[in-house]
Coordinates of C-alpha atoms in Angstrom, one line a residue:
M1 CA 40.0 25.9 38.6
P2 CA 41.4 22.8 40.2
A3 CA 45.1 22.1 39.5
A4 CA 44.3 18.6 38.1
L5 CA 41.8 20.0 35.7
Q6 CA 44.2 22.8 34.7
N7 CA 46.9 20.4 34.1
L8 CA 44.6 18.3 32.0
F9 CA 43.7 21.2 29.8
G10 CA 47.3 22.2 29.6
R11 CA 48.3 18.8 28.5
L12 CA 45.5 18.6 26.0
G13 CA 46.5 22.0 24.5
A14 CA 50.1 20.9 24.2
Y15 CA 48.9 17.7 22.7
V16 CA 46.8 19.5 20.1
K17 CA 49.7 21.9 19.3
G18 CA 51.8 18.9 18.4
F19 CA 49.4 17.9 15.6
S20 CA 50.5 18.3 12.0
A21 CA 48.3 20.1 9.4
A22 CA 46.7 16.9 8.2
Q23 CA 46.0 15.7 11.8
R24 CA 44.4 19.0 12.7
T25 CA 42.2 18.9 9.6
I26 CA 41.0 15.4 10.4
A27 CA 40.4 16.4 14.0
I28 CA 38.4 19.4 13.0
I29 CA 36.3 17.3 10.6
G30 CA 35.7 14.7 13.3
V31 CA 34.7 17.3 15.8
A32 CA 32.3 19.0 13.3
A33 CA 30.7 15.7 12.4
L34 CA 30.2 14.9 16.1
V35 CA 28.7 18.3 16.8
L36 CA 26.4 18.2 13.7
G37 CA 25.3 14.6 14.6
G38 CA 24.6 15.6 18.1
V39 CA 22.5 18.6 17.0
A40 CA 20.6 16.4 14.5
L41 CA 20.0 13.7 17.1
A42 CA 18.8 16.3 19.6
S43 CA 16.5 17.9 17.0
W44 CA 15.0 14.5 16.1
L45 CA 14.5 13.4 19.7
G46 CA 12.9 16.7 20.5
K47 CA 10.6 16.7 17.5
P48 CA 7.0 15.8 18.6
S49 CA 5.2 12.7 17.3
Y50 CA 2.3 13.7 15.0
A51 CA -1.0 11.7 14.8
P52 CA -4.1 12.2 12.6
L53 CA -6.7 14.4 14.1
F54 CA -9.3 14.1 11.3
T55 CA -9.1 12.3 8.0
G56 CA -11.2 12.7 4.8
L57 CA -12.3 16.2 5.6
A58 CA -14.0 18.5 3.2
A59 CA -12.3 21.8 2.3
A60 CA -14.7 23.9 4.5
D61 CA -14.3 21.6 7.5
A62 CA -10.5 21.5 7.1
S63 CA -10.4 25.3 7.1
S64 CA -12.5 25.5 10.2
V65 CA -10.4 22.9 12.1
T66 CA -7.1 24.6 11.2
D67 CA -8.5 28.0 12.4
Q68 CA -9.3 26.4 15.7
L69 CA -5.8 24.9 15.9
T70 CA -4.2 28.2 15.1
T71 CA -6.2 29.9 17.8
D72 CA -5.2 27.3 20.3
G73 CA -1.5 27.6 19.3
V74 CA -1.3 23.9 18.4
P75 CA 1.1 23.1 15.5
F76 CA -0.4 21.0 12.7
Q77 CA 0.5 19.4 9.4
L78 CA -1.7 18.9 6.3
T79 CA -1.5 15.7 4.3
D80 CA -3.5 13.9 1.7
G81 CA -4.3 17.1 -0.2
G82 CA -5.5 18.8 2.9
A83 CA -8.1 16.2 3.8
T84 CA -6.0 14.9 6.7
I85 CA -4.8 17.0 9.6
L86 CA -1.9 15.9 11.8
V87 CA -1.3 17.3 15.3
P88 CA 1.1 16.3 18.1
Q89 CA 0.2 13.1 19.8
A90 CA -0.4 14.8 23.2
S91 CA -3.0 17.2 21.7
V92 CA -5.1 14.7 19.6
Y93 CA -7.9 14.0 22.1
T94 CA -8.1 17.5 23.5
E95 CA -8.4 19.1 20.1
R96 CA -10.8 16.5 18.9
L97 CA -13.2 17.2 21.8
K98 CA -12.9 20.9 21.3
A99 CA -13.8 20.4 17.6
A100 CA -16.8 18.3 18.5
S101 CA -18.0 20.9 20.9
N102 CA -17.8 23.5 18.1
G103 CA -19.7 21.2 15.7
L104 CA -16.7 20.3 13.6
P105 CA -16.5 18.6 11.2
S106 CA -19.9 19.8 10.2
S107 CA -20.2 17.6 7.1
N108 CA -20.4 14.6 9.4
E109 CA -23.7 15.8 10.9
G110 CA -25.8 14.5 8.0
G111 CA -27.9 11.4 8.0
Y112 CA -30.7 10.7 10.4
S113 CA -29.5 13.5 12.7
L114 CA -31.4 15.8 10.4
L115 CA -34.7 14.4 11.7
D116 CA -33.8 15.6 15.2
K117 CA -34.0 19.2 14.0
M118 CA -37.4 18.8 12.4
G119 CA -40.2 20.7 14.1
V120 CA -43.8 19.7 14.6
T121 CA -45.0 22.4 12.2
S122 CA -43.0 21.0 9.2
S123 CA -45.0 20.4 6.1
E124 CA -45.3 17.1 4.3
F125 CA -43.0 18.3 1.6
Q126 CA -40.3 19.3 4.2
Q127 CA -40.6 15.9 5.9
D128 CA -40.2 14.0 2.6
V129 CA -37.2 16.1 1.6
T130 CA -35.6 15.8 5.0
Y131 CA -36.1 12.1 5.1
K132 CA -34.5 11.7 1.6
R133 CA -31.5 13.8 2.7
A134 CA -31.1 11.7 5.8
I135 CA -31.0 8.5 3.7
E136 CA -28.6 10.1 1.3
G137 CA -26.3 11.2 4.2
E138 CA -26.3 7.7 5.8
L139 CA -25.5 6.0 2.5
A140 CA -22.7 8.5 1.8
K141 CA -21.1 7.9 5.1
T142 CA -21.4 4.1 4.8
I143 CA -19.9 4.2 1.3
S144 CA -17.1 6.5 2.5
A145 CA -16.1 3.9 5.1
M146 CA -15.2 1.5 2.3
D147 CA -11.5 0.8 1.7
G148 CA -10.1 3.1 -1.0
V149 CA -13.0 5.6 -1.0
Q150 CA -12.2 9.1 0.2
T151 CA -15.6 10.8 -0.2
A152 CA -19.0 9.8 -1.6
T153 CA -22.1 11.6 -2.5
V154 CA -25.5 10.0 -3.0
Q155 CA -28.5 11.5 -4.8
L156 CA -31.9 9.8 -4.7
A157 CA -34.8 10.3 -7.2
I158 CA -37.9 8.9 -5.5
P159 CA -41.1 9.4 -7.4
A160 CA -44.1 10.8 -5.5
K161 CA -46.8 8.3 -4.8
S162 CA -50.2 9.1 -6.3
V163 CA -53.5 7.2 -6.4
F164 CA -54.2 8.4 -9.9
V165 CA -51.2 6.7 -11.5
S166 CA -51.7 3.1 -12.6
E167 CA -48.1 2.2 -12.9
E168 CA -45.5 3.8 -10.6
K169 CA -41.9 4.4 -11.7
D170 CA -39.1 2.8 -9.8
P171 CA -36.8 5.1 -7.8
T172 CA -33.3 5.7 -9.0
A173 CA -30.0 6.7 -7.4
S174 CA -26.7 8.2 -8.6
V175 CA -23.6 7.7 -6.6
F176 CA -20.4 9.8 -7.0
I177 CA -17.2 8.3 -5.7
A178 CA -13.8 10.1 -5.1
T179 CA -11.1 7.5 -4.5
K180 CA -7.8 8.0 -2.7
N181 CA -4.7 8.7 -4.7
G182 CA -3.6 5.7 -6.7
V183 CA -6.6 3.6 -5.8
E184 CA -9.0 2.2 -8.3
L185 CA -12.3 0.5 -7.3
T186 CA -12.6 -3.2 -8.3
T187 CA -15.7 -4.7 -9.9
D188 CA -16.7 -6.3 -6.6
Q189 CA -16.5 -3.0 -4.8
V190 CA -18.7 -1.3 -7.4
Q191 CA -21.2 -4.1 -7.2
S192 CA -21.2 -3.8 -3.4
I193 CA -22.0 -0.1 -3.7
V194 CA -24.8 -0.8 -6.2
H195 CA -26.4 -3.4 -4.0
L196 CA -25.9 -1.4 -0.8
T197 CA -27.7 1.6 -2.3
S198 CA -30.5 -0.4 -4.0
A199 CA -31.3 -2.3 -0.8
A200 CA -31.6 0.9 1.3
V201 CA -34.5 2.3 -0.8
E202 CA -37.8 0.6 -1.1
G203 CA -38.6 -0.6 -4.6
M204 CA -35.2 0.2 -6.1
Q205 CA -33.5 -2.5 -8.2
P206 CA -29.8 -2.9 -8.7
T207 CA -30.2 -1.8 -12.3
D208 CA -31.6 1.5 -11.1
V209 CA -28.2 2.7 -9.5
S210 CA -25.6 4.7 -11.4
V211 CA -22.1 4.9 -10.1
V212 CA -19.6 7.5 -11.4
D213 CA -16.0 8.1 -10.2
A214 CA -14.0 11.4 -10.0
K215 CA -12.4 10.7 -13.4
G216 CA -15.8 10.8 -15.1
Q217 CA -15.9 7.1 -15.7
T218 CA -19.3 5.4 -15.5
L219 CA -18.8 2.3 -13.3
S220 CA -22.5 1.3 -13.3
A221 CA -25.2 2.6 -15.6
V222 CA -28.9 2.8 -15.0
G223 CA -30.7 0.0 -17.0
T224 CA -27.7 -2.2 -17.4
G225 CA -26.6 -2.8 -13.9
A226 CA -23.2 -4.0 -15.1
T227 CA -19.9 -2.2 -14.6
G228 CA -18.0 -1.0 -17.6
S229 CA -18.8 -0.9 -21.3
G230 CA -19.6 -3.8 -23.5
A231 CA -16.0 -4.1 -24.6
D232 CA -14.9 -4.2 -21.0
Q233 CA -17.3 -7.0 -20.2
A234 CA -16.2 -9.0 -23.2
A235 CA -12.6 -8.5 -22.3
D236 CA -13.2 -9.6 -18.7
Y237 CA -15.1 -12.7 -20.0
D238 CA -12.4 -13.5 -22.5
A239 CA -9.6 -13.2 -19.8
T240 CA -11.5 -15.3 -17.3
T241 CA -12.4 -18.1 -19.7
S242 CA -8.9 -18.1 -21.2
K243 CA -7.3 -18.4 -17.8
K244 CA -9.5 -21.4 -16.9
I245 CA -8.7 -23.2 -20.1
Q246 CA -5.0 -22.3 -19.9
D247 CA -4.7 -23.6 -16.4
L248 CA -6.3 -26.9 -17.5
L249 CA -4.0 -27.3 -20.4
D250 CA -0.9 -26.4 -18.4
T251 CA -1.8 -29.1 -15.8
T252 CA -2.3 -31.8 -18.4
L253 CA 0.2 -30.9 -21.2
G254 CA 2.8 -28.9 -19.3
V255 CA 3.5 -25.2 -19.0
G256 CA 4.2 -23.5 -22.3
N257 CA 2.8 -26.3 -24.6
A258 CA -0.5 -24.7 -25.3
S259 CA -1.9 -21.2 -26.2
V260 CA -5.5 -20.3 -25.7
V261 CA -7.5 -17.4 -27.3
V262 CA -11.2 -16.8 -26.4
S263 CA -13.4 -14.3 -28.3
A264 CA -16.9 -13.7 -27.1
T265 CA -19.7 -11.5 -28.4
M266 CA -21.8 -9.9 -25.6
N267 CA -25.4 -8.9 -25.9
Q268 CA -25.9 -5.3 -24.7
N269 CA -29.7 -5.3 -25.1
T270 CA -32.0 -5.3 -22.1
G271 CA -35.7 -6.0 -21.8
T272 CA -38.5 -7.6 -20.0
R273 CA -40.1 -10.9 -21.0
T274 CA -43.6 -12.0 -19.7
S275 CA -44.9 -15.5 -20.3
E276 CA -48.2 -17.2 -19.3
A277 CA -48.9 -20.9 -19.0
F278 CA -52.1 -22.8 -18.4
T279 CA -52.2 -26.3 -16.9
T280 CA -55.1 -28.8 -16.4
P281 CA -55.2 -30.7 -13.1
T282 CA -54.4 -34.4 -13.5
T283 CA -57.5 -35.5 -11.6
G284 CA -59.8 -33.9 -14.2
P285 CA -61.3 -30.5 -14.5
V286 CA -63.1 -29.0 -11.5
A287 CA -66.3 -27.0 -12.4
L288 CA -66.5 -23.6 -10.8
N289 CA -70.1 -23.0 -12.0
E290 CA -72.6 -24.6 -14.5
S291 CA -75.8 -23.5 -16.2
S292 CA -78.2 -25.0 -18.9
T293 CA -81.1 -23.5 -20.9
T294 CA -83.9 -25.4 -22.8
E295 CA -86.3 -23.6 -25.3
Q296 CA -89.2 -25.4 -27.1
Y297 CA -91.9 -24.0 -29.5
G298 CA -94.5 -25.5 -31.7
A299 CA -96.1 -29.0 -31.7
G300 CA -93.8 -30.2 -29.0
A301 CA -94.7 -27.5 -26.7
A302 CA -97.2 -27.8 -23.9
G303 CA -100.7 -27.2 -25.3
G304 CA -99.6 -27.9 -28.7
A305 CA -103.3 -28.7 -29.9
G306 CA -103.7 -25.1 -30.8
A307 CA -103.5 -24.2 -34.5
T308 CA -100.7 -22.2 -35.7
G309 CA -100.6 -19.7 -38.6
V310 CA -99.5 -16.3 -39.7
L311 CA -101.1 -13.0 -39.1
G312 CA -103.1 -11.7 -42.1
P313 CA -104.6 -8.3 -42.7
D314 CA -106.0 -6.6 -39.7
N315 CA -104.0 -9.0 -37.5
I316 CA -106.3 -11.8 -38.2
A317 CA -104.7 -15.2 -38.0
V318 CA -104.7 -17.1 -41.2
P319 CA -104.5 -20.9 -40.6
N320 CA -101.3 -22.4 -41.9
G321 CA -102.0 -25.9 -42.9
T322 CA -104.5 -28.3 -41.5
A323 CA -104.9 -29.4 -38.0
T324 CA -103.3 -32.6 -38.9
G325 CA -100.2 -30.8 -39.9
A326 CA -100.1 -29.0 -36.6
A327 CA -100.5 -32.2 -34.8
N328 CA -97.6 -33.7 -36.7
G329 CA -95.4 -30.9 -35.4
D330 CA -95.1 -28.7 -38.5
G331 CA -93.7 -25.3 -37.7
G332 CA -92.3 -26.2 -34.1
Y333 CA -88.6 -26.2 -32.7
K334 CA -86.7 -27.1 -29.5
N335 CA -83.3 -25.5 -28.4
E336 CA -81.1 -26.7 -25.5
S337 CA -77.8 -25.0 -24.3
A338 CA -75.4 -25.6 -21.3
T339 CA -72.4 -23.5 -19.9
K340 CA -69.7 -24.9 -17.6
N341 CA -66.7 -22.9 -16.2
N342 CA -63.8 -25.2 -15.2
A343 CA -60.9 -24.2 -12.9
V344 CA -57.6 -24.0 -14.9
D345 CA -54.1 -23.4 -13.4
K346 CA -52.5 -20.2 -14.7
T347 CA -48.8 -19.2 -14.3
T348 CA -47.6 -15.7 -15.2
E349 CA -43.8 -15.2 -15.2
T350 CA -42.0 -11.8 -15.8
T351 CA -38.2 -11.9 -16.4
Q352 CA -35.8 -9.0 -16.5
I353 CA -33.2 -9.5 -19.2
P354 CA -30.0 -7.7 -18.3
A355 CA -27.2 -6.7 -20.6
G356 CA -24.0 -8.7 -20.8
G357 CA -25.2 -12.1 -22.0
V358 CA -23.1 -14.1 -24.3
D359 CA -24.4 -14.3 -27.8
R360 CA -21.6 -16.4 -29.3
Q361 CA -18.0 -17.4 -28.4
T362 CA -15.1 -19.0 -30.2
V363 CA -12.2 -20.8 -28.5
S364 CA -9.0 -21.4 -30.4
V365 CA -6.3 -23.7 -28.9
A366 CA -2.8 -24.2 -30.4
L367 CA -0.7 -27.1 -29.2
N368 CA 3.1 -27.4 -29.5
S369 CA 3.7 -30.4 -31.8
K370 CA 7.3 -30.6 -30.6
A371 CA 6.3 -31.4 -27.0
A372 CA 6.3 -35.1 -26.1
S373 CA 3.2 -34.7 -23.9
V374 CA 1.3 -33.2 -26.9
Q375 CA 2.4 -35.9 -29.3
N376 CA 0.9 -38.6 -27.0
A377 CA -2.3 -36.7 -26.3
N378 CA -5.7 -37.3 -27.9
L379 CA -7.0 -34.2 -29.7
Q380 CA -10.6 -35.2 -29.4
S381 CA -10.2 -35.5 -25.6
I382 CA -8.6 -32.1 -25.5
N383 CA -11.4 -30.7 -27.6
D384 CA -14.0 -32.1 -25.2
L385 CA -12.2 -30.8 -22.2
V386 CA -11.9 -27.3 -23.7
S387 CA -15.6 -27.2 -24.7
A388 CA -16.7 -28.2 -21.2
A389 CA -14.3 -25.7 -19.5
A390 CA -15.5 -22.9 -21.8
G391 CA -19.2 -23.8 -21.5
A392 CA -19.6 -24.0 -25.3
D393 CA -23.1 -24.2 -26.6
T394 CA -23.4 -25.4 -30.2
T395 CA -27.0 -24.3 -30.5
R396 CA -26.0 -20.7 -30.3
G397 CA -23.1 -21.1 -32.7
D398 CA -20.1 -21.6 -30.3
Q399 CA -17.0 -23.1 -31.9
V400 CA -14.0 -24.8 -30.4
K401 CA -10.9 -25.4 -32.6
V402 CA -7.8 -27.4 -31.4
A403 CA -4.8 -27.7 -33.7
M404 CA -1.2 -28.8 -33.4
M405 CA 1.6 -26.7 -34.8
D406 CA 5.3 -25.9 -34.3
F407 CA 5.8 -23.1 -31.7
D408 CA 8.4 -20.4 -32.4
T409 CA 10.5 -20.4 -29.2
S410 CA 13.1 -17.9 -30.4
A411 CA 11.7 -15.0 -28.5
A412 CA 11.4 -17.2 -25.3
D413 CA 15.0 -18.3 -25.8
D414 CA 16.2 -14.8 -26.3
A415 CA 14.3 -13.7 -23.2
A416 CA 15.8 -16.5 -21.2
K417 CA 19.3 -15.6 -22.3
A418 CA 18.7 -11.9 -21.6
L419 CA 17.3 -12.9 -18.1
K420 CA 20.3 -15.0 -17.4
A421 CA 22.7 -12.3 -18.6
Q422 CA 20.9 -9.8 -16.4
Q423 CA 21.1 -12.1 -13.4
T424 CA 24.8 -12.6 -14.0
A425 CA 25.3 -8.8 -14.3
D426 CA 23.3 -8.3 -11.1
Q427 CA 25.4 -10.8 -9.3
Q428 CA 28.7 -9.2 -10.6
E429 CA 27.4 -5.8 -9.6
A430 CA 26.5 -7.1 -6.2
L431 CA 29.9 -8.7 -5.9
W432 CA 31.7 -5.5 -6.9
S433 CA 29.5 -3.5 -4.6
S434 CA 30.5 -5.8 -1.8
I435 CA 34.1 -5.5 -2.7
R436 CA 33.9 -1.7 -2.9
T437 CA 32.1 -1.6 0.5
A438 CA 34.7 -3.9 2.0
G439 CA 37.5 -1.8 0.5
I440 CA 36.0 1.4 1.9
V441 CA 35.6 -0.2 5.3
I442 CA 39.2 -1.6 5.2
G443 CA 40.5 1.8 4.0
I444 CA 38.7 3.6 6.8
A445 CA 40.0 1.0 9.3
L446 CA 43.6 1.4 8.1
A447 CA 43.3 5.1 8.2
L448 CA 42.0 5.0 11.7
I449 CA 44.8 2.6 12.7
A450 CA 47.4 4.8 11.1
L451 CA 46.0 7.8 12.8
M452 CA 46.1 6.0 16.2
V453 CA 49.6 4.9 15.6
V454 CA 50.7 8.5 14.7
L455 CA 48.9 9.8 17.8
V456 CA 50.4 7.2 20.1
R457 CA 53.9 7.9 18.8
R458 CA 53.5 11.6 19.1
G459 CA 52.1 11.1 22.6
R460 CA 55.1 9.1 23.6
R461 CA 57.3 11.7 22.1
Q462 CA 55.5 14.4 24.0
E463 CA 55.7 12.4 27.3
R464 CA 59.5 12.1 26.8
E465 CA 60.5 15.6 25.8
S466 CA 63.9 15.9 24.4
V467 CA 66.3 17.9 26.6
D468 CA 69.0 20.0 25.2
V469 CA 72.0 18.3 26.7
G470 CA 74.0 21.5 26.2
E471 CA 72.1 23.0 29.1
L472 CA 73.4 20.3 31.4
D473 CA 76.8 22.1 31.5
A474 CA 75.4 24.5 34.0
F475 CA 75.1 21.7 36.5
G476 CA 78.7 20.9 36.3
S477 CA 79.6 17.5 37.8
A478 CA 76.1 16.8 38.9
F479 CA 75.8 14.1 36.2
E480 CA 79.1 12.5 36.8
M481 CA 77.6 9.8 39.0
P482 CA 79.4 6.6 40.0
L483 CA 77.3 4.6 37.6
A484 CA 80.1 2.7 35.9
V485 CA 83.8 2.7 37.0
D486 CA 86.6 2.8 34.5
P487 CA 88.7 -0.4 35.0
G488 CA 91.8 1.7 34.5
A489 CA 91.0 4.2 37.1
D490 CA 93.0 4.6 40.3
R491 CA 91.2 2.7 43.1
A492 CA 93.0 4.7 45.7
G493 CA 91.1 7.7 44.5
L494 CA 87.9 5.9 45.6
A495 CA 89.2 5.6 49.1
A496 CA 89.9 9.3 49.1
G497 CA 86.2 9.9 48.4
D498 CA 86.5 11.1 44.8
A499 CA 83.4 10.1 42.8
P500 CA 84.3 8.0 39.9
T501 CA 83.3 9.3 36.5
V502 CA 81.3 7.4 33.9
A503 CA 83.4 5.7 31.2
L504 CA 81.4 6.9 28.2
S505 CA 83.2 4.6 25.9
A506 CA 81.9 1.7 27.9
L507 CA 78.2 2.8 27.9
P508 CA 75.9 0.8 25.7
L509 CA 73.8 2.8 23.3
D510 CA 70.1 1.9 23.0
D511 CA 69.6 3.4 19.5
A512 CA 73.0 3.1 17.9
P513 CA 72.9 5.1 14.7
T514 CA 74.0 3.3 11.6
E515 CA 75.5 6.4 10.1
V516 CA 78.7 8.1 11.3
L517 CA 78.0 10.6 14.0
T518 CA 79.8 13.8 14.7
T519 CA 81.5 14.5 18.0
D520 CA 78.6 16.7 19.2
E521 CA 76.0 14.1 18.4
V522 CA 78.0 11.4 20.1
S523 CA 78.4 13.6 23.2
A524 CA 74.7 14.4 23.2
E525 CA 73.7 10.8 23.0
R526 CA 76.0 9.8 25.8
R527 CA 74.7 12.5 28.0
R528 CA 71.1 11.3 27.2
Q529 CA 72.3 7.9 28.3
D530 CA 73.7 9.4 31.5
I531 CA 70.2 10.8 32.2
S532 CA 68.6 7.4 31.7
N533 CA 71.0 5.7 34.0
L534 CA 70.5 8.4 36.5
A535 CA 66.8 8.0 36.3
E536 CA 67.2 4.3 37.0
R537 CA 69.4 4.8 40.1
D538 CA 67.8 8.0 41.5
P539 CA 64.4 8.8 40.1
K540 CA 63.6 11.5 42.6
R541 CA 66.7 13.5 41.9
T542 CA 66.2 13.1 38.2
A543 CA 62.7 14.5 38.4
E544 CA 63.9 17.5 40.4
L545 CA 66.6 18.1 37.8
L546 CA 64.2 17.9 34.9
R547 CA 61.7 20.1 36.6
G548 CA 64.3 22.7 37.1
L549 CA 65.3 22.5 33.5
L550 CA 61.7 23.0 32.4
D551 CA 61.3 26.0 34.7
D552 CA 64.4 27.5 33.2
R553 CA 63.2 27.0 29.6
T554 CA 59.7 28.5 30.2
S555 CA 59.3 31.5 28.0
V556 CA 58.1 34.7 29.7

């Protein structure tokens, strides 16, 4: 080991040995914290970054993919209830390609890819079933791509076509939705699923689609086509209408000066209404076809000179009247008829009546009579505005009531006071938290400064090691240097070559003690002063002297 490094370790060991118990405890805690922090940092830096390999997997597909990863020796993590698999970033694309080559995930192979496996010998029934499965798979994948949907399953009921059925039934569909954790589908999303499914099947109406979620709630029922129950529809309508009216009154009268309540009755019946109307062209009727018939018998007929009569016994004609009567037309008739078919415009209209129509609604508005804006307002104008905003129809029994009354603001005042008190408490808590944080920081800083001061002082004390002045007696007159000459000394002695001794009584003391010192302490202090003066005059000799003292004091 190099001498410089050995001296460094030696000085460091001597420096540590000079620590007190408290300093050693602090040093050990600091070293342990540094070591643990370094280990944690190295572990965090060495930890691989994970990325999703597949998301939204079925249980069977997740099991197959994890088996493949275990075989390849690739670490993985499962999240989202096992539906998402995470692998190191460097292995994502490699493992994804391997999974694709093995046909994983298999659940994603539905849809129109089923038609690729159909042979030429497939029966018509197999073709129909496979085509239906393909449509179901494509719809399921499309719905699963919607935000918030984890998995989706679609079942189609398509009636078989037959020439012997006069009226065919419409196809229907049922959609099962499993949402992600904490996600709930909105009304717009449910309507999107309904219209997406109905538009993908020929002849299917939006009212023929049923949507059910994983909680067992019916989001859309067959025949109604509306999400939720009748109570939910009425609640949504009440909330929407109330918000529109409330926004209108807040803008005109000020916030908090009006309260609106809307109560609507919804019609849950559905049906079909067919109506026919006939119209005549304004230019007059147009004849499609026309026919006339004329029938004449008796005197007016051609050859009417013949007599007429009735048949008697043995079919012998008996004259009925005279020839004059026949000539006068007795017993004859004439019949004329005409038929004309005119073109008439005919209109047939069929209307599907869905559920969710408003049968009747009532709107109640209460105004704060203490507000200046309300006192100056016209109640009739407010009534008209509310009726127009709510779409009130008096023919179906809608009612709008507007009244002025005193509002009870005690709850609002108490809430405002509580809010203000809470804000004050939060501010005080934040202030005390800042003070505590500052105090902790200042305490730590002061502790560090005190520790540094103690270490610096001890370092100086170690650099200037105290020497037992009693050991200097072995050097005799080596320290009696001509540093300061006694004024009363014989100068002739200087000429003779005698080295003058130091007048100890004349030496200034750097650290003069305030208390009364004993003779030994005074002598030791003076000798220490002698060493300092010697170091100033002859540093080299002083170093050699101290080195020799240290060598003599070294324990064996």
